[in-house]
Amino acid sequence: MRLLEIIAGIEHVKTFGVTNIEVTGVAYDSRKVEKGNIFICITGFKTDGHSYAKAAVDQGAVALVVERHLPEVDVSQIVVDNSRKSMAQIASAFYSHPTRKIKLIGITGTNGKTTTTYMVEKILRDAGYKTGLIGTIECRIGDEVLPQDRTTPESLDLQRLFTRMVEAGVTAVVMEVSSHAVDLMRVEACEFDVIAFTNLSQDHLDYHGTMDEYFEVKKRIFDDTSDSGVSHIINIDDKYGRRLVKPGRMNQLKYAVNEKADINADEIDLRNDGSDFVMQVNNESMPISLKMPALYNVYNALAAAGVTLAVGVGLNSVKDGLEKIERVPGRFERIDCGQDFDVVVDYAHTPDSLEKVLKAARRLTDNRLITVFGCGGDRDRGKRPLMGAVAAEVGDYIVVTSDNPRSEDPERIIDDILDGMRGLEEESFEVTIDRRKAIRNAILKAKKGDFVVVAGKGHETGQEVAGKKMPFDDVLVVKEILKEIV
Ligand SMILES: Nc1ncnc2c1ncn2[C@@H]1O[C@H](COP(=O)(O)OP(=O)(O)OP(=O)(O)O)[C@@H](O)[C@H]1O
Ligand SMILES: [Mg+2]
């Protein structure tokens, strides 16, 4: 592709140097530049890509995309306002707009994204689509699992991934869209067919500052597509969801349990091992029997139904897919080694999700609810006392421990959590910093009929302590301990 063709497709302020040159590829990491590449200088949080421009040119870059002209570097330069946005547009153009060749579905919201994407994938697969999945647990092309390190990859990597998917014959891709991804323009040039909003509650305020700013970022993706044919699937039991609704807009499906919506769930029966409900869509009723417990999974199922109905899947196929999906790794994952009490591992790491998962467990036992949890370091501090308060309110005994302390002192994190548990009697909780010991203490405390929830890390297989990642898997640890005692 020639540089001038690339420029034609992006908003830019000015160009310096010749543009009638061939470009062999795109890079934003100077170490990955190959001869003939265009190098995009991204202004990051820690490093500024502009300071690597010279190194990129030494490696063979023939042109730069910059936010300010670099007179000291002697290659063609395109000056843009926002190089992240340009990178997304360039990547899409360079790979011939792969998202135009697939049904692209984005799921956004604080909680429930991963679960909903799994449900959508199952429905679409069974309905005959070849699917791609991009999210927290894994990235998949059909059955092939690819390594990945973040929920939503950088735009360049994402467009490359879409291209791989198109080449593999994928017809529909369902991806989690985190608020960071929207803010950092990773999904900028993605041409979505459907976007869904699950809910919004406190998380990531270290990054976004306030809930309103957090909401504005999520809202951007709906606003940007409001005049298009993109389907919006919105949870209107959520107060932020209601603010996304555009009165009279076509291609909008609202779902709810409490409010009257386009898709509703009635006659909800939350069982120990699943949930039954009757889905109401327009004037049709469809009984659904989910294998996943908890009310929030009824919400996730409504979201998945909305998405797949918008894609054009029939209601019977929606029912089939929802009823077949067994579980999502690390989400309300029951560990049964023959013990006479319940143990569940769950990824809840926000105040809202912790409350939801504990309330779901609360309904399932008349005996004691024992909670093991901690909070991540180097992230939103404000949610720590809120999570402490939730655990104190819903549970009977709490083992406060470490999650991923990262570079923070675990004791300081725990102090923040304890701030939310003031007034709780001493015999109702303990602090055990070592997560393995904490899980062991909780399990040893459990008596017949009790319910232990190990929250926070779900599917994760490592724990980040003092900046290092050590192997740690809640599910394996629980199994090891249970096997010792059963
Ligand atoms: N619809 C929901 N509303 C509230 N809590 C939920 C919902 N669905 C799942 N949860 C809770 O949140 C946890 C995380 O769920 P899930 O992984 O599906 O969310 P996510 O949005 O992908 O999270 P992340 O942003 O961390 O990737 C679950 O383990 C469960 O405790
Ligand atoms: Mg997720």
XYZ file of C-alpha atoms and ligand atoms in Angstrom:
518
model
C 0.000 0.000 0.000
C 1.239 3.482 -0.786
C 1.560 6.165 1.865
C -0.742 8.539 -0.001
C -3.517 5.936 -0.011
C -3.114 5.565 3.715
C -3.250 9.318 4.249
C -6.430 9.573 2.186
C -8.262 7.482 4.784
C -7.271 9.373 7.938
C -7.860 12.765 9.421
C -4.545 14.604 9.415
C -3.235 18.069 9.952
C -0.185 18.248 7.690
C 2.289 16.084 5.797
C 6.035 16.491 5.465
C 8.087 14.814 2.730
C 7.095 12.570 -0.176
C 3.941 10.488 0.063
C 4.187 8.479 -3.128
C 6.125 5.680 -1.442
C 5.301 2.046 -0.746
C 4.631 1.001 2.851
C 5.208 -2.648 3.814
C 3.542 -2.711 7.210
C 2.544 -0.797 10.315
C 4.256 -0.756 13.731
C 3.949 1.150 16.998
C 6.698 -0.705 18.894
C 10.098 0.384 17.584
C 11.523 -3.076 18.332
C 9.060 -4.632 15.921
C 9.692 -2.300 12.986
C 10.588 -3.955 9.702
C 12.035 -2.448 6.574
C 9.541 -0.233 4.753
C 7.126 0.094 7.704
C 5.212 3.132 8.776
C 5.927 3.832 12.460
C 3.210 5.337 14.622
C 4.370 7.449 17.554
C 1.918 6.879 20.408
C 1.962 9.150 23.427
C 1.650 6.641 26.274
C 1.331 6.955 30.041
C 4.894 5.947 30.764
C 6.712 6.392 27.481
C 6.358 8.653 24.490
C 6.671 6.894 21.133
C 8.050 10.089 19.595
C 11.323 9.497 21.410
C 11.679 6.157 19.563
C 11.126 7.616 16.100
C 14.840 7.774 15.334
C 15.352 4.166 16.445
C 12.410 3.078 14.295
C 13.908 4.795 11.248
C 17.275 3.148 11.938
C 15.377 -0.176 11.897
C 13.944 0.607 8.471
C 10.799 2.724 8.978
C 10.135 4.886 5.899
C 7.435 7.133 7.320
C 6.114 8.343 10.661
C 2.723 9.240 12.053
C 3.340 11.883 14.688
C 1.456 14.301 16.900
C 4.201 16.911 16.397
C 6.650 17.279 13.515
C 10.089 15.864 14.326
C 12.518 17.964 12.232
C 15.491 15.934 13.420
C 14.185 12.742 11.776
C 14.569 12.673 8.022
C 11.642 10.619 6.661
C 8.105 11.445 5.500
C 5.827 12.432 8.382
C 2.095 12.712 8.778
C 1.041 15.002 11.603
C -2.225 14.051 13.268
C -4.164 15.191 16.347
C -4.379 11.786 17.927
C -2.028 9.056 16.810
C -3.989 6.306 18.614
C -7.047 7.171 16.574
C -4.956 7.304 13.403
C -3.386 3.952 14.211
C -6.822 2.342 14.340
C -7.817 3.912 11.019
C -4.521 3.036 9.351
C -4.598 -0.538 10.635
C -8.125 -1.041 9.364
C -7.213 0.397 5.953
C -3.955 -1.545 5.749
C -5.768 -4.825 6.390
C -8.596 -3.894 3.963
C -11.220 -3.311 6.658
C -11.668 -6.846 7.991
C -14.578 -5.912 10.270
C -16.710 -5.168 7.192
C -16.468 -8.842 6.292
C -17.867 -10.256 9.547
C -20.725 -9.704 11.971
C -18.983 -7.809 14.755
C -20.526 -7.774 18.222
C -19.183 -5.703 21.122
C -20.192 -6.269 24.736
C -19.511 -3.459 27.168
C -20.337 -2.731 30.839
C -18.681 -3.177 34.234
C -19.752 -6.765 34.898
C -21.001 -9.667 32.828
C -19.058 -9.055 29.627
C -17.118 -12.315 29.593
C -20.153 -14.370 30.583
C -22.340 -12.728 27.943
C -19.744 -13.197 25.199
C -19.598 -16.920 26.007
C -23.376 -17.170 25.801
C -23.475 -15.280 22.500
C -20.712 -17.436 21.081
C -22.538 -20.619 22.011
C -25.799 -19.471 20.427
C -24.113 -18.304 17.220
C -22.031 -21.440 16.838
C -25.019 -23.689 17.244
C -26.886 -21.522 14.755
C -24.191 -22.257 12.158
C -21.803 -19.331 12.401
C -18.066 -19.856 12.579
C -17.151 -17.691 15.541
C -14.284 -15.682 16.904
C -14.097 -14.625 20.547
C -11.973 -11.892 22.105
C -11.984 -11.337 25.848
C -10.576 -11.660 29.344
C -10.157 -15.425 29.554
C -9.033 -16.156 26.054
C -9.081 -15.251 22.448
C -10.382 -17.929 20.137
C -10.817 -18.641 16.449
C -13.344 -21.477 16.331
C -11.724 -24.000 18.677
C -8.202 -22.648 18.316
C -7.120 -20.787 21.457
C -4.633 -17.945 20.977
C -2.436 -16.488 23.686
C -3.424 -12.965 24.711
C -2.588 -10.612 27.526
C -5.332 -8.048 27.720
C -9.118 -7.988 27.370
C -9.066 -5.778 24.269
C -5.806 -5.693 22.255
C -4.307 -2.499 20.728
C -6.035 -1.471 17.494
C -3.203 -2.658 15.260
C -3.087 -6.108 16.886
C -6.861 -6.239 16.877
C -7.174 -5.506 13.150
C -4.491 -8.099 12.438
C -6.445 -10.577 14.540
C -9.677 -9.838 12.654
C -7.793 -10.473 9.420
C -6.649 -13.843 10.705
C -10.196 -14.633 11.674
C -11.559 -13.650 8.250
C -8.911 -15.834 6.589
C -9.961 -18.735 8.818
C -13.551 -18.399 7.604
C -14.985 -16.761 10.720
C -18.367 -15.145 10.074
C -19.136 -13.604 13.477
C -16.863 -12.182 16.171
C -17.986 -11.426 19.686
C -15.666 -9.281 21.763
C -15.538 -7.663 25.169
C -15.058 -3.936 24.918
C -13.493 -2.509 28.053
C -13.749 1.180 28.891
C -9.969 1.443 28.552
C -10.286 0.130 25.012
C -12.822 2.801 24.113
C -10.796 5.535 25.776
C -7.559 4.432 24.148
C -9.218 4.233 20.718
C -8.520 0.531 20.341
C -11.930 -0.134 18.807
C -12.006 3.120 16.852
C -12.111 1.652 13.332
C -14.185 -1.390 14.248
C -17.411 -1.484 12.294
C -19.804 -3.038 14.779
C -23.103 -4.634 13.837
C -24.297 -4.916 17.429
C -23.187 -3.399 20.720
C -24.593 -4.346 24.109
C -24.474 -2.587 27.469
C -24.752 -4.825 30.541
C -24.488 -2.408 33.503
C -22.279 0.209 35.109
C -21.028 0.260 38.699
C -17.877 1.340 40.457
C -14.582 0.126 39.025
C -11.515 1.632 37.340
C -11.916 5.018 39.037
C -8.126 5.142 39.348
C -8.241 5.624 35.587
C -11.493 7.462 34.913
C -11.685 9.697 37.994
C -15.458 9.764 38.510
C -18.426 7.548 37.669
C -19.671 10.214 35.246
C -16.407 10.218 33.350
C -16.430 6.421 33.334
C -19.970 6.481 31.939
C -19.102 9.100 29.304
C -16.430 6.798 27.922
C -18.842 3.867 27.656
C -21.464 6.156 26.174
C -19.141 7.316 23.414
C -19.400 4.056 21.525
C -23.213 4.258 21.574
C -23.273 7.938 20.590
C -20.818 7.387 17.746
C -23.098 4.751 16.227
C -26.444 6.332 17.034
C -27.129 7.558 13.479
C -26.172 4.233 11.940
C -27.852 0.870 11.594
C -25.833 -0.595 14.468
C -28.096 -2.473 16.904
C -27.953 -1.299 20.513
C -28.879 -3.833 23.194
C -29.409 -2.106 26.540
C -30.161 -3.185 30.103
C -32.762 -0.649 31.245
C -32.932 -1.916 34.819
C -29.574 -0.142 35.089
C -29.828 3.619 35.615
C -26.917 4.282 33.282
C -28.472 1.958 30.701
C -31.619 4.079 30.738
C -29.473 7.097 29.867
C -28.242 5.319 26.732
C -31.719 4.814 25.309
C -32.534 7.093 22.372
C -36.302 7.527 22.182
C -37.648 6.413 18.830
C -34.349 4.995 17.620
C -34.731 1.937 15.411
C -32.328 -0.962 15.946
C -32.521 -0.719 19.692
C -33.549 -3.591 21.959
C -34.086 -2.907 25.632
C -33.982 -5.725 28.149
C -34.908 -5.864 31.807
C -36.288 -7.935 34.629
C -38.035 -5.149 36.553
C -38.978 -2.633 33.841
C -41.191 -3.274 30.822
C -38.809 -3.790 27.913
C -38.517 -5.430 24.482
C -37.053 -8.512 26.141
C -38.170 -9.477 29.640
C -37.771 -12.400 32.012
C -40.824 -13.553 33.966
C -41.470 -16.387 36.394
C -37.832 -16.484 37.442
C -36.916 -19.519 39.514
C -33.349 -19.437 40.860
C -32.231 -22.970 41.608
C -29.111 -24.358 43.194
C -27.727 -25.535 39.878
C -29.328 -23.153 37.408
C -32.115 -20.688 36.706
C -35.453 -21.076 34.963
C -37.420 -18.211 33.509
C -39.822 -17.354 30.740
C -38.379 -15.004 28.187
C -40.861 -12.570 26.683
C -39.902 -11.157 23.309
C -42.486 -9.023 21.541
C -45.541 -11.219 21.879
C -43.748 -14.523 22.162
C -43.011 -16.451 25.348
C -40.123 -18.882 25.552
C -39.316 -20.929 28.660
C -35.553 -21.074 29.265
C -33.681 -23.340 31.634
C -30.125 -22.076 32.230
C -27.493 -24.336 33.745
C -25.942 -21.286 35.415
C -27.287 -20.120 38.773
C -27.794 -16.522 39.995
C -30.074 -13.723 38.900
C -27.275 -11.843 37.172
C -26.963 -14.733 34.735
C -30.614 -14.230 33.799
C -29.566 -10.672 32.885
C -26.582 -11.970 30.933
C -28.876 -14.397 29.104
C -31.262 -11.569 28.171
C -28.316 -9.570 26.831
C -27.111 -12.555 24.812
C -30.636 -13.112 23.495
C -30.895 -9.462 22.438
C -27.577 -9.604 20.628
C -28.297 -12.809 18.745
C -31.872 -11.849 17.860
C -30.453 -8.607 16.428
C -28.012 -10.632 14.335
C -30.987 -12.553 12.954
C -30.917 -15.813 14.914
C -34.355 -17.342 15.585
C -35.816 -17.554 19.075
C -35.636 -21.362 19.152
C -31.906 -21.280 18.432
C -31.437 -18.670 21.137
C -33.138 -20.987 23.599
C -31.056 -23.989 22.471
C -27.749 -22.175 22.870
C -28.613 -20.693 26.259
C -29.758 -24.045 27.584
C -26.638 -25.859 26.411
C -23.951 -23.622 27.841
C -22.610 -25.355 30.939
C -20.330 -22.847 32.610
C -17.790 -20.100 32.106
C -14.413 -20.836 33.746
C -14.002 -19.097 37.110
C -17.547 -17.712 37.154
C -19.581 -19.251 39.983
C -17.472 -22.357 39.472
C -18.516 -25.072 41.916
C -15.787 -27.305 43.274
C -17.128 -30.643 44.404
C -14.679 -33.122 45.910
C -17.358 -34.926 47.891
C -17.352 -32.481 50.843
C -20.625 -31.766 52.674
C -20.553 -28.001 52.075
C -20.412 -25.849 48.924
C -17.319 -24.125 47.577
C -17.527 -21.702 44.676
C -14.692 -19.850 42.941
C -15.811 -16.602 41.328
C -14.163 -13.708 39.513
C -16.124 -11.003 41.394
C -13.711 -8.118 41.974
C -15.999 -5.102 42.087
C -18.413 -4.067 44.865
C -21.423 -4.789 42.659
C -20.298 -8.205 41.450
C -19.213 -9.239 44.959
C -22.631 -8.260 46.266
C -24.368 -10.143 43.455
C -22.362 -13.329 43.885
C -22.671 -13.304 47.685
C -26.409 -12.705 47.480
C -26.715 -15.572 45.017
C -24.823 -17.836 47.432
C -26.860 -16.507 50.364
C -30.038 -17.793 48.720
C -28.515 -21.226 48.366
C -27.725 -21.889 52.031
C -29.544 -21.510 55.326
C -26.254 -22.111 57.091
C -23.167 -19.935 57.174
C -21.783 -18.014 54.226
C -17.995 -17.790 54.388
C -16.251 -15.311 52.088
C -12.592 -15.198 51.098
C -11.546 -12.114 49.183
C -9.027 -9.317 48.755
C -8.556 -6.377 46.381
C -6.049 -5.752 43.607
C -3.139 -3.367 44.106
C -2.285 -0.407 41.842
C -5.945 -0.036 40.872
C -9.069 1.792 42.048
C -8.608 2.223 45.811
C -12.098 3.553 46.347
C -13.712 0.202 45.749
C -11.841 -1.515 48.604
C -13.942 -0.290 51.583
C -17.080 -0.751 49.472
C -16.170 -4.403 48.938
C -15.424 -4.742 52.649
C -18.853 -3.333 53.478
C -20.600 -5.685 51.032
C -18.830 -8.748 52.446
C -19.689 -7.647 55.993
C -23.315 -7.076 55.106
C -24.030 -10.274 53.192
C -21.624 -12.854 54.637
C -21.352 -14.481 58.060
C -17.611 -14.992 58.257
C -14.970 -13.217 56.211
C -11.373 -14.103 55.532
C -9.754 -10.928 54.223
C -6.695 -11.786 52.168
C -4.575 -10.728 49.184
C -5.777 -10.621 45.588
C -3.060 -9.395 43.208
C -1.203 -6.854 45.378
C 1.030 -5.995 42.397
C 3.527 -3.363 43.597
C 1.494 -2.380 46.685
C 1.960 -3.474 50.263
C -0.729 -6.154 50.874
C -1.308 -4.910 54.413
C -2.121 -1.433 53.209
C -4.678 -2.810 50.765
C -6.251 -4.844 53.543
C -6.413 -1.749 55.784
C -8.465 -0.040 53.070
C -10.823 -3.032 52.966
C -11.150 -3.080 56.761
C -12.248 0.567 56.657
C -15.483 -0.706 55.169
C -15.926 -3.380 57.840
C -15.835 -1.141 60.921
C -18.181 -2.234 63.659
C -18.077 -5.904 62.705
C -17.495 -8.182 65.733
C -14.032 -9.671 65.943
C -15.266 -13.248 65.758
C -16.876 -12.561 62.336
C -13.671 -12.079 60.413
C -9.943 -12.672 60.225
C -7.067 -11.266 58.218
C -4.824 -13.850 56.574
C -2.509 -12.234 54.054
C -1.334 -15.437 52.395
C -4.091 -16.420 49.967
C -3.483 -20.175 50.172
C -3.662 -20.087 53.972
C -6.747 -17.909 53.786
C -8.539 -20.389 51.537
C -7.472 -23.231 53.828
C -8.792 -21.415 56.922
C -12.121 -20.781 55.229
C -12.477 -24.400 54.173
C -11.476 -25.730 57.598
C -14.090 -23.460 59.183
C -16.900 -24.740 56.950
C -19.391 -27.166 58.456
C -22.059 -29.267 56.830
C -24.380 -27.149 54.675
C -22.175 -24.018 54.746
C -21.231 -22.129 51.599
C -17.696 -20.877 50.901
C -17.161 -18.234 48.215
C -13.577 -17.643 47.075
C -13.858 -14.381 45.184
C -11.679 -12.177 43.030
C -9.433 -14.250 40.814
C -11.734 -16.708 39.058
C -9.974 -18.280 36.069
C -6.618 -16.584 36.738
C -3.600 -18.843 37.024
C -1.138 -16.424 38.587
C -0.844 -14.028 41.493
C 1.106 -10.787 41.130
C 3.026 -10.068 44.313
C 5.747 -7.413 44.590
C 5.661 -6.974 40.842
C 6.243 -10.683 40.127
C 3.721 -13.179 38.824
C 3.701 -16.484 40.728
C 1.600 -19.495 39.732
C -1.662 -19.468 41.683
C -4.999 -20.935 40.699
C -7.926 -20.654 43.136
C -9.638 -23.716 41.637
C -6.542 -25.909 42.007
C -5.791 -24.620 45.496
C -9.363 -25.316 46.639
C -9.178 -28.827 45.183
C -5.847 -29.555 46.876
C -7.187 -28.487 50.251
C -10.491 -30.320 49.858
C -8.692 -33.518 48.912
C -6.722 -33.360 52.150
C -9.848 -33.215 54.273
C -12.421 -35.331 52.459
N -24.651 -9.104 34.804
C -23.910 -9.057 35.890
N -24.117 -8.110 36.837
C -23.373 -8.046 37.953
N -22.398 -8.918 38.251
C -22.148 -9.888 37.341
C -22.873 -10.014 36.135
N -22.406 -11.071 35.455
C -21.408 -11.566 36.180
N -21.254 -10.892 37.337
C -20.252 -11.049 38.399
O -19.070 -10.430 37.907
C -17.997 -11.363 37.796
C -17.257 -11.161 36.516
O -18.112 -11.545 35.432
P -17.590 -11.464 33.946
O -16.228 -12.015 33.899
O -18.624 -12.033 33.070
O -17.544 -9.879 33.803
P -16.593 -8.923 32.932
O -17.443 -7.728 32.647
O -16.051 -9.621 31.771
O -15.433 -8.537 33.938
P -13.959 -7.918 33.522
O -14.183 -6.472 33.209
O -13.158 -8.077 34.755
O -13.446 -8.696 32.372
C -18.663 -12.723 37.872
O -17.762 -13.644 38.381
C -19.851 -12.452 38.758
O -19.485 -12.453 40.105
Mg -14.223 -9.877 31.123
